[in-house]
Structure formats: C-alpha cells, structure tokens
Amino acid sequence: MKKIVVTTKKEDMDKVAKIFGNRFFTSEVKGECAVITSYIPDNELDETIKKLDDVVDFRFKDSLIEVSSPFFVKSSVLERIEKREGVKGKLPVEKLLESVKIYTSVDFGKVILAGIAGFIAMMGLFMNNVALVIGAMLLSPILGPIYAFAINLAVGDAKDSMKSILNLLVMIFFVIAVSIISTFILSGFMEIRKTPEIITRLSANPVYILIAVLLGFASILALSKGVSESIAGIAVAVAILPPAVVFGICIIAFPWNFTAPLVLTLDNVIGLMIGSLLSVLVLDIGPRKYYEKSVAKKFIRRVFYVLVLLIAILTAISLYL
C-alpha cells in the first residue's frame, strides 16, 4: 500500500480527485493550493503517477507529488480493498531502482562471496558432487548486477547500467582467478581429473544461448514480482558459475580444453543480458515521461544490437568447436 500526497493548484483539485476515483482519499484547500491524500495498492502506483503527471501543472511552484510507504495504517476501507484485489502486481519502478542501486558499484564483500561460491563449486566439480555445485549457486550473488543492468537500461540510465556490467565482470574474473589459483595449488597434492561434472562444461552448444536467454527472462520476471533474489539467482548462477570455474580449472589442468568453457561462459552472460532486456520490455518497465522513454528505448536498441552481434559471433565459434 502506498500513500500519495498531491499538492497542486486548487483549480486542478477536481482533476486529481477524478484520477483517484473510488479510492480512499482526502482533500483540503490551503490558500492557492489543494492537497489531496490517497492510499493505493502498490501495483497501481505506476499508472496513477502517469495520470497525475498529465494533470498536475508543475510550472506552479508549489506543485508536488509525494509517494511514501506507511509504516502502519489501520482502515477498514483499505483492508477491504486489499482483500478484494488480493493479487500483487509488479513493483513500481522507483522500488526496482532502489533495489538495484547497490549493484552499480563494486562491493568487495559480494566479490569475495562470489569467490567463495566459485571455490565451493570447484570442489563440487572435482568431487563430481552435484549437491556442492548447487550449494555454490545458492551462495552466488551474480544475479544482482545483471538485474541492475536491465533495470537501469530500461529507464535510460546507461551510466549505471555499464557500472553494473563492470561489477558483474569483476565478480566473474574473481571467480576465475580463485579457480586458477586453487587448481594450481591442489594440482601439487592431487591428480586433477575430468569428472562428468567437468566434462559437461567442456562443450559449447548454441542451445545453451537459448537457455540462457530464457533464464535471464524468467529471473527478472520473478524479481519484478517480488520473488527472493536468492531463489531467482539460482537460475543465473547455473548458467555462469560452473562454466567460469571450469574455465579456470582448464587454464591450469587442461589448457587444450579452455576455449569451450570460455565460450560457454560468454554465451551464458550475453544470453542472460538479452533475456533480462526482453523481460523489462515485456513488463513495460521504464521512465514515465515521454522524452525519457524515447532516450531509454534508444539505449536499449543499441545495446540489443551489440548483444545480438556478439551472440552471432559466439554461435559461429560454438559450431566450429
């Protein structure tokens, strides 16, 4: 439930009240201003703000739209509304942006967490232990930067979107570095063998690209509906973590095989990015103002073309391998 307080010219009070319709709202006139307060379900926030943008005259210096999340509200009217509508809709774009803000800069705590997840996955691959590999996926924080990339690009913030990708690359490089160093150390004490879990990541098939696109799409869709990041993140970790670790292993133990897991990792990263972009387009996540939407669509179109070109190149390499 969101609380919306609209301050506008008193001449526009009826227009604003009409937008809230049958919703619970109060209004009062203060001099030349009218203040309208209403409570609406989260899933109606985006649409309501768009309508308010059309009727509130922001040339008037006191015009203001304030949105907040009340800590506690007791109202039989609001309780009936929530009970009647029941189903949760998508999260408002402001909440999505707030949730991904932490992924626009490198968090060394999360980088180390990704490295630990990579080490656990590596041990699972060496021991052919699926449970350990899955456990590493649960621990991996790799989904966050991809999510941030898609959301920021959807609202036209190319700068933060690129920062998110940089954050993702730092995590992946650290996972690979941990895998290389650990394999080098362990190779002095034990024979490194190709277990079935490792062998499955030694072939790059174009089908994996399609799977990565679907995983990226489903993960962003789940997050936009309020599903826990740790649950949605498993899908992304499945695509990136094991092949990145196998690439690091191959650098030391099987240098003649390192190309396939590298291509597979790149396939999955780019596929996930394409899937995440498709998801934000389908969900209609983006800025509210027309000119901002135009800028955002231009950024998305350019990035999408680049990603498709990279996918075409990687597909050709995969077929060659």
CSV table of C-alpha atoms in Angstrom, one decimal:
chain,number,residue,atom,x,y,z
A,1,MET,CA,0.0,0.0,0.0
A,2,LYS,CA,1.3,3.4,-1.0
A,3,LYS,CA,0.4,6.9,0.4
A,4,ILE,CA,0.3,9.6,-2.3
A,5,VAL,CA,0.2,13.3,-1.3
A,6,VAL,CA,-0.5,15.7,-4.2
A,7,THR,CA,-0.1,19.4,-3.9
A,8,THR,CA,-1.4,21.4,-6.8
A,9,LYS,CA,-3.4,24.5,-7.8
A,10,LYS,CA,-6.8,24.4,-6.3
A,11,GLU,CA,-8.3,24.7,-9.8
A,12,ASP,CA,-6.9,21.3,-10.6
A,13,MET,CA,-8.2,19.6,-7.4
A,14,ASP,CA,-11.2,18.0,-9.2
A,15,LYS,CA,-9.0,16.6,-11.9
A,16,VAL,CA,-6.7,14.9,-9.4
A,17,ALA,CA,-9.7,13.7,-7.3
A,18,LYS,CA,-11.1,12.1,-10.5
A,19,ILE,CA,-7.9,10.1,-11.0
A,20,PHE,CA,-8.3,8.5,-7.6
A,21,GLY,CA,-11.9,7.7,-8.4
A,22,ASN,CA,-13.4,5.3,-5.9
A,23,ARG,CA,-10.1,5.1,-4.0
A,24,PHE,CA,-10.0,6.4,-0.4
A,25,PHE,CA,-8.7,10.0,-0.4
A,26,THR,CA,-9.0,13.3,1.5
A,27,SER,CA,-8.6,16.8,0.2
A,28,GLU,CA,-8.2,20.3,1.6
A,29,VAL,CA,-7.6,23.8,0.3
A,30,LYS,CA,-4.7,25.8,1.7
A,31,GLY,CA,-4.7,29.3,0.1
A,32,GLU,CA,-4.0,28.9,-3.6
A,33,CYS,CA,-3.1,25.2,-3.1
A,34,ALA,CA,-5.1,22.0,-2.9
A,35,VAL,CA,-3.7,19.0,-1.0
A,36,ILE,CA,-5.1,15.6,-1.9
A,37,THR,CA,-4.0,12.5,0.0
A,38,SER,CA,-4.8,9.0,-1.1
A,39,TYR,CA,-3.8,5.4,-0.4
A,40,ILE,CA,-3.5,2.9,-3.3
A,41,PRO,CA,-2.2,-0.6,-3.9
A,42,ASP,CA,1.5,-0.9,-5.0
A,43,ASN,CA,0.5,-2.4,-8.3
A,44,GLU,CA,-1.4,0.8,-9.3
A,45,LEU,CA,1.3,3.2,-8.5
A,46,ASP,CA,2.9,3.5,-11.9
A,47,GLU,CA,-0.3,4.0,-13.7
A,48,THR,CA,-1.5,6.6,-11.1
A,49,ILE,CA,1.7,8.6,-11.3
A,50,LYS,CA,1.4,8.7,-15.1
A,51,LYS,CA,-2.1,10.1,-14.9
A,52,LEU,CA,-1.1,12.6,-12.3
A,53,ASP,CA,1.8,13.8,-14.5
A,54,ASP,CA,-0.7,14.7,-17.1
A,55,VAL,CA,-3.0,16.9,-14.9
A,56,VAL,CA,-0.6,18.4,-12.3
A,57,ASP,CA,0.9,21.7,-13.6
A,58,PHE,CA,4.5,21.6,-12.4
A,59,ARG,CA,5.0,25.2,-13.6
A,60,PHE,CA,3.2,26.1,-10.4
A,61,LYS,CA,6.0,26.4,-7.9
A,62,ASP,CA,4.1,24.6,-5.1
A,63,SER,CA,3.2,21.6,-7.2
A,64,LEU,CA,4.4,18.4,-5.6
A,65,ILE,CA,3.7,14.6,-5.8
A,66,GLU,CA,5.0,12.8,-2.7
A,67,VAL,CA,4.9,8.9,-2.5
A,68,SER,CA,5.7,7.0,0.7
A,69,SER,CA,5.2,3.6,2.2
A,70,PRO,CA,3.3,4.0,5.5
A,71,PHE,CA,4.7,2.0,8.4
A,72,PHE,CA,1.3,1.3,9.8
A,73,VAL,CA,-2.2,2.1,8.5
A,74,LYS,CA,-5.5,1.0,10.1
A,75,SER,CA,-8.5,1.4,8.0
A,76,SER,CA,-11.5,-0.9,7.3
A,77,VAL,CA,-11.8,0.6,3.8
A,78,LEU,CA,-8.2,-0.1,2.9
A,79,GLU,CA,-8.4,-3.6,4.4
A,80,ARG,CA,-11.4,-4.4,2.2
A,81,ILE,CA,-9.6,-3.0,-0.9
A,82,GLU,CA,-6.5,-5.2,-0.2
A,83,LYS,CA,-8.6,-8.2,0.5
A,84,ARG,CA,-10.7,-7.7,-2.7
A,85,GLU,CA,-7.7,-7.2,-5.0
A,86,GLY,CA,-5.5,-9.7,-3.4
A,87,VAL,CA,-3.0,-10.4,-6.2
A,88,LYS,CA,0.2,-8.5,-6.1
A,89,GLY,CA,1.2,-6.7,-9.3
A,90,LYS,CA,4.7,-5.7,-10.4
A,91,LEU,CA,6.8,-3.5,-8.2
A,92,PRO,CA,6.8,0.2,-9.0
A,93,VAL,CA,9.9,1.4,-11.0
A,94,GLU,CA,11.2,3.5,-8.0
A,95,LYS,CA,11.3,0.4,-5.8
A,96,LEU,CA,13.1,-1.6,-8.6
A,97,LEU,CA,15.7,1.2,-9.0
A,98,GLU,CA,16.2,1.3,-5.2
A,99,SER,CA,16.7,-2.4,-5.0
A,100,VAL,CA,19.4,-2.5,-7.7
A,101,LYS,CA,21.3,0.7,-6.5
A,102,ILE,CA,23.8,-1.4,-4.5
A,103,TYR,CA,24.9,-3.3,-7.7
A,104,THR,CA,26.0,-0.1,-9.5
A,105,SER,CA,29.3,-0.1,-7.6
A,106,VAL,CA,31.8,-2.9,-6.8
A,107,ASP,CA,31.0,-4.3,-3.3
A,108,PHE,CA,34.1,-6.2,-2.3
A,109,GLY,CA,32.0,-8.2,0.2
A,110,LYS,CA,29.9,-9.6,-2.6
A,111,VAL,CA,33.0,-10.1,-4.8
A,112,ILE,CA,34.5,-12.3,-2.0
A,113,LEU,CA,31.2,-14.1,-1.6
A,114,ALA,CA,31.3,-14.8,-5.4
A,115,GLY,CA,34.8,-16.1,-5.0
A,116,ILE,CA,33.8,-18.4,-2.1
A,117,ALA,CA,30.9,-19.7,-4.2
A,118,GLY,CA,33.3,-20.3,-7.0
A,119,PHE,CA,35.7,-22.3,-4.7
A,120,ILE,CA,32.8,-24.4,-3.4
A,121,ALA,CA,31.6,-25.1,-7.0
A,122,MET,CA,35.2,-26.1,-7.9
A,123,MET,CA,35.3,-28.6,-5.1
A,124,GLY,CA,31.9,-30.0,-6.2
A,125,LEU,CA,33.2,-30.3,-9.8
A,126,PHE,CA,36.4,-32.1,-8.6
A,127,MET,CA,34.4,-34.5,-6.4
A,128,ASN,CA,31.6,-34.9,-9.0
A,129,ASN,CA,29.2,-33.8,-6.2
A,130,VAL,CA,26.1,-32.1,-7.6
A,131,ALA,CA,24.9,-31.0,-4.2
A,132,LEU,CA,28.1,-28.9,-3.6
A,133,VAL,CA,27.7,-27.3,-7.0
A,134,ILE,CA,24.1,-26.4,-6.3
A,135,GLY,CA,25.1,-25.1,-2.8
A,136,ALA,CA,27.6,-22.8,-4.5
A,137,MET,CA,24.8,-21.5,-6.8
A,138,LEU,CA,22.7,-20.6,-3.8
A,139,LEU,CA,25.6,-18.6,-2.4
A,140,SER,CA,26.5,-16.8,-5.6
A,141,PRO,CA,25.5,-13.1,-5.8
A,142,ILE,CA,25.9,-12.9,-9.6
A,143,LEU,CA,22.2,-12.2,-10.4
A,144,GLY,CA,22.3,-8.7,-8.9
A,145,PRO,CA,24.5,-6.9,-11.5
A,146,ILE,CA,22.5,-8.4,-14.4
A,147,TYR,CA,19.3,-7.3,-12.8
A,148,ALA,CA,20.7,-3.8,-12.2
A,149,PHE,CA,21.9,-3.7,-15.8
A,150,ALA,CA,18.4,-4.4,-17.2
A,151,ILE,CA,16.5,-2.1,-14.9
A,152,ASN,CA,18.9,0.9,-15.3
A,153,LEU,CA,19.0,0.5,-19.1
A,154,ALA,CA,15.2,0.3,-19.1
A,155,VAL,CA,15.0,3.7,-17.5
A,156,GLY,CA,17.6,5.2,-19.8
A,157,ASP,CA,20.5,5.3,-17.2
A,158,ALA,CA,23.3,4.0,-19.5
A,159,LYS,CA,26.0,5.0,-17.0
A,160,ASP,CA,24.7,3.0,-14.1
A,161,SER,CA,23.9,0.1,-16.5
A,162,MET,CA,27.5,-0.1,-17.6
A,163,LYS,CA,28.7,0.2,-13.9
A,164,SER,CA,26.5,-2.9,-13.2
A,165,ILE,CA,28.2,-4.8,-16.0
A,166,LEU,CA,31.6,-3.8,-14.7
A,167,ASN,CA,30.6,-5.1,-11.3
A,168,LEU,CA,29.5,-8.4,-13.0
A,169,LEU,CA,32.8,-8.7,-14.8
A,170,VAL,CA,34.8,-8.1,-11.6
A,171,MET,CA,32.8,-11.0,-9.9
A,172,ILE,CA,33.4,-13.4,-12.8
A,173,PHE,CA,37.1,-12.5,-13.1
A,174,PHE,CA,37.5,-13.1,-9.4
A,175,VAL,CA,35.7,-16.5,-9.6
A,176,ILE,CA,38.0,-17.5,-12.4
A,177,ALA,CA,41.1,-16.2,-10.5
A,178,VAL,CA,40.1,-18.2,-7.4
A,179,SER,CA,39.6,-21.3,-9.6
A,180,ILE,CA,43.0,-20.9,-11.3
A,181,ILE,CA,44.9,-20.3,-8.0
A,182,SER,CA,43.1,-23.1,-6.2
A,183,THR,CA,43.6,-25.6,-9.1
A,184,PHE,CA,47.3,-24.7,-9.3
A,185,ILE,CA,47.8,-25.3,-5.5
A,186,LEU,CA,45.7,-28.5,-5.5
A,187,SER,CA,47.5,-29.9,-8.5
A,188,GLY,CA,50.6,-30.2,-6.4
A,189,PHE,CA,48.9,-32.6,-4.0
A,190,MET,CA,46.4,-34.5,-6.2
A,191,GLU,CA,45.8,-35.5,-9.7
A,192,ILE,CA,43.2,-33.3,-11.4
A,193,ARG,CA,40.8,-35.5,-13.4
A,194,LYS,CA,38.0,-34.7,-15.8
A,195,THR,CA,34.9,-35.7,-13.8
A,196,PRO,CA,31.5,-36.0,-15.5
A,197,GLU,CA,30.5,-32.6,-14.0
A,198,ILE,CA,33.6,-31.0,-15.6
A,199,ILE,CA,33.1,-32.8,-18.9
A,200,THR,CA,29.6,-31.4,-19.3
A,201,ARG,CA,31.1,-27.9,-19.3
A,202,LEU,CA,33.7,-28.7,-22.0
A,203,SER,CA,31.3,-28.3,-24.9
A,204,ALA,CA,29.8,-25.1,-26.2
A,205,ASN,CA,26.4,-25.6,-27.9
A,206,PRO,CA,24.2,-22.8,-29.3
A,207,VAL,CA,21.3,-24.4,-27.5
A,208,TYR,CA,22.8,-23.0,-24.2
A,209,ILE,CA,22.4,-19.5,-25.6
A,210,LEU,CA,18.6,-20.0,-25.9
A,211,ILE,CA,18.5,-21.5,-22.4
A,212,ALA,CA,20.4,-18.5,-21.0
A,213,VAL,CA,18.0,-16.1,-22.7
A,214,LEU,CA,15.1,-17.9,-21.1
A,215,LEU,CA,16.8,-18.0,-17.7
A,216,GLY,CA,17.5,-14.3,-17.9
A,217,PHE,CA,13.9,-13.5,-18.8
A,218,ALA,CA,12.4,-15.7,-16.1
A,219,SER,CA,14.8,-14.4,-13.4
A,220,ILE,CA,14.0,-10.7,-14.0
A,221,LEU,CA,10.3,-11.5,-14.2
A,222,ALA,CA,10.4,-13.3,-10.9
A,223,LEU,CA,12.3,-10.4,-9.2
A,224,SER,CA,9.9,-7.8,-10.5
A,225,LYS,CA,7.1,-9.8,-8.9
A,226,GLY,CA,8.9,-9.7,-5.5
A,227,VAL,CA,10.4,-13.2,-5.6
A,228,SER,CA,13.5,-13.5,-3.3
A,229,GLU,CA,16.8,-12.8,-5.1
A,230,SER,CA,18.4,-15.9,-3.6
A,231,ILE,CA,15.8,-18.1,-5.3
A,232,ALA,CA,15.7,-16.3,-8.6
A,233,GLY,CA,19.5,-16.1,-8.6
A,234,ILE,CA,19.9,-19.8,-8.8
A,235,ALA,CA,18.9,-19.8,-12.5
A,236,VAL,CA,21.6,-17.2,-13.3
A,237,ALA,CA,24.3,-19.0,-11.2
A,238,VAL,CA,23.5,-22.2,-13.0
A,239,ALA,CA,24.4,-20.5,-16.3
A,240,ILE,CA,27.6,-18.6,-15.2
A,241,LEU,CA,29.3,-20.1,-12.2
A,242,PRO,CA,30.2,-23.7,-13.2
A,243,PRO,CA,31.5,-22.9,-16.7
A,244,ALA,CA,33.5,-19.9,-15.4
A,245,VAL,CA,35.1,-22.2,-12.7
A,246,VAL,CA,35.8,-25.0,-15.3
A,247,PHE,CA,37.5,-22.3,-17.5
A,248,GLY,CA,39.8,-21.5,-14.6
A,249,ILE,CA,40.4,-25.3,-14.0
A,250,CYS,CA,41.3,-25.8,-17.7
A,251,ILE,CA,43.8,-22.9,-17.7
A,252,ILE,CA,46.0,-25.0,-15.3
A,253,ALA,CA,45.0,-28.6,-15.7
A,254,PHE,CA,43.6,-28.9,-19.3
A,255,PRO,CA,45.0,-26.0,-21.3
A,256,TRP,CA,44.0,-27.6,-24.6
A,257,ASN,CA,40.3,-27.5,-23.5
A,258,PHE,CA,40.0,-24.0,-22.1
A,259,THR,CA,38.3,-22.5,-25.2
A,260,ALA,CA,34.9,-24.3,-24.9
A,261,PRO,CA,34.2,-23.3,-21.2
A,262,LEU,CA,35.2,-19.7,-22.0
A,263,VAL,CA,32.8,-19.5,-25.0
A,264,LEU,CA,30.1,-21.2,-22.9
A,265,THR,CA,30.6,-18.6,-20.1
A,266,LEU,CA,30.4,-15.7,-22.6
A,267,ASP,CA,27.4,-17.4,-24.3
A,268,ASN,CA,25.5,-17.5,-21.0
A,269,VAL,CA,26.5,-14.0,-19.8
A,270,ILE,CA,25.3,-12.4,-23.1
A,271,GLY,CA,22.2,-14.7,-23.3
A,272,LEU,CA,21.2,-13.7,-19.7
A,273,MET,CA,21.6,-10.0,-20.6
A,274,ILE,CA,19.4,-10.4,-23.7
A,275,GLY,CA,16.8,-12.3,-21.7
A,276,SER,CA,16.8,-9.6,-19.0
A,277,LEU,CA,16.3,-6.8,-21.6
A,278,LEU,CA,13.4,-8.7,-23.2
A,279,SER,CA,11.9,-9.1,-19.7
A,280,VAL,CA,11.9,-5.4,-18.9
A,281,LEU,CA,10.4,-4.7,-22.3
A,282,VAL,CA,7.6,-7.2,-21.8
A,283,LEU,CA,7.0,-5.9,-18.3
A,284,ASP,CA,6.9,-2.3,-19.6
A,285,ILE,CA,9.5,-1.2,-17.0
A,286,GLY,CA,10.7,2.3,-17.8
A,287,PRO,CA,10.6,6.0,-17.2
A,288,ARG,CA,7.2,7.8,-17.1
A,289,LYS,CA,7.9,10.9,-19.2
A,290,TYR,CA,7.7,10.6,-23.0
A,291,TYR,CA,11.1,12.1,-23.8
A,292,GLU,CA,12.8,9.9,-21.2
A,293,LYS,CA,11.1,6.8,-22.7
A,294,SER,CA,12.5,7.8,-26.1
A,295,VAL,CA,16.0,8.0,-24.7
A,296,ALA,CA,15.7,4.7,-22.9
A,297,LYS,CA,14.4,2.9,-26.0
A,298,LYS,CA,17.3,4.3,-28.0
A,299,PHE,CA,19.8,2.9,-25.4
A,300,ILE,CA,18.1,-0.4,-25.3
A,301,ARG,CA,18.0,-0.7,-29.1
A,302,ARG,CA,21.7,0.0,-29.4
A,303,VAL,CA,22.7,-2.4,-26.7
A,304,PHE,CA,20.4,-5.1,-28.0
A,305,TYR,CA,22.0,-4.8,-31.5
A,306,VAL,CA,25.5,-5.2,-30.0
A,307,LEU,CA,24.5,-8.2,-27.9
A,308,VAL,CA,22.9,-9.9,-30.9
A,309,LEU,CA,26.0,-9.3,-32.9
A,310,LEU,CA,28.1,-10.9,-30.2
A,311,ILE,CA,25.8,-13.8,-29.9
A,312,ALA,CA,26.1,-14.4,-33.7
A,313,ILE,CA,29.9,-14.4,-33.4
A,314,LEU,CA,29.8,-16.8,-30.4
A,315,THR,CA,27.3,-19.1,-32.1
A,316,ALA,CA,29.6,-19.4,-35.1
A,317,ILE,CA,32.5,-20.2,-32.7
A,318,SER,CA,30.4,-22.7,-30.8
A,319,LEU,CA,29.5,-24.5,-34.1
A,320,TYR,CA,33.2,-24.6,-35.0
A,321,LEU,CA,34.1,-26.1,-31.6
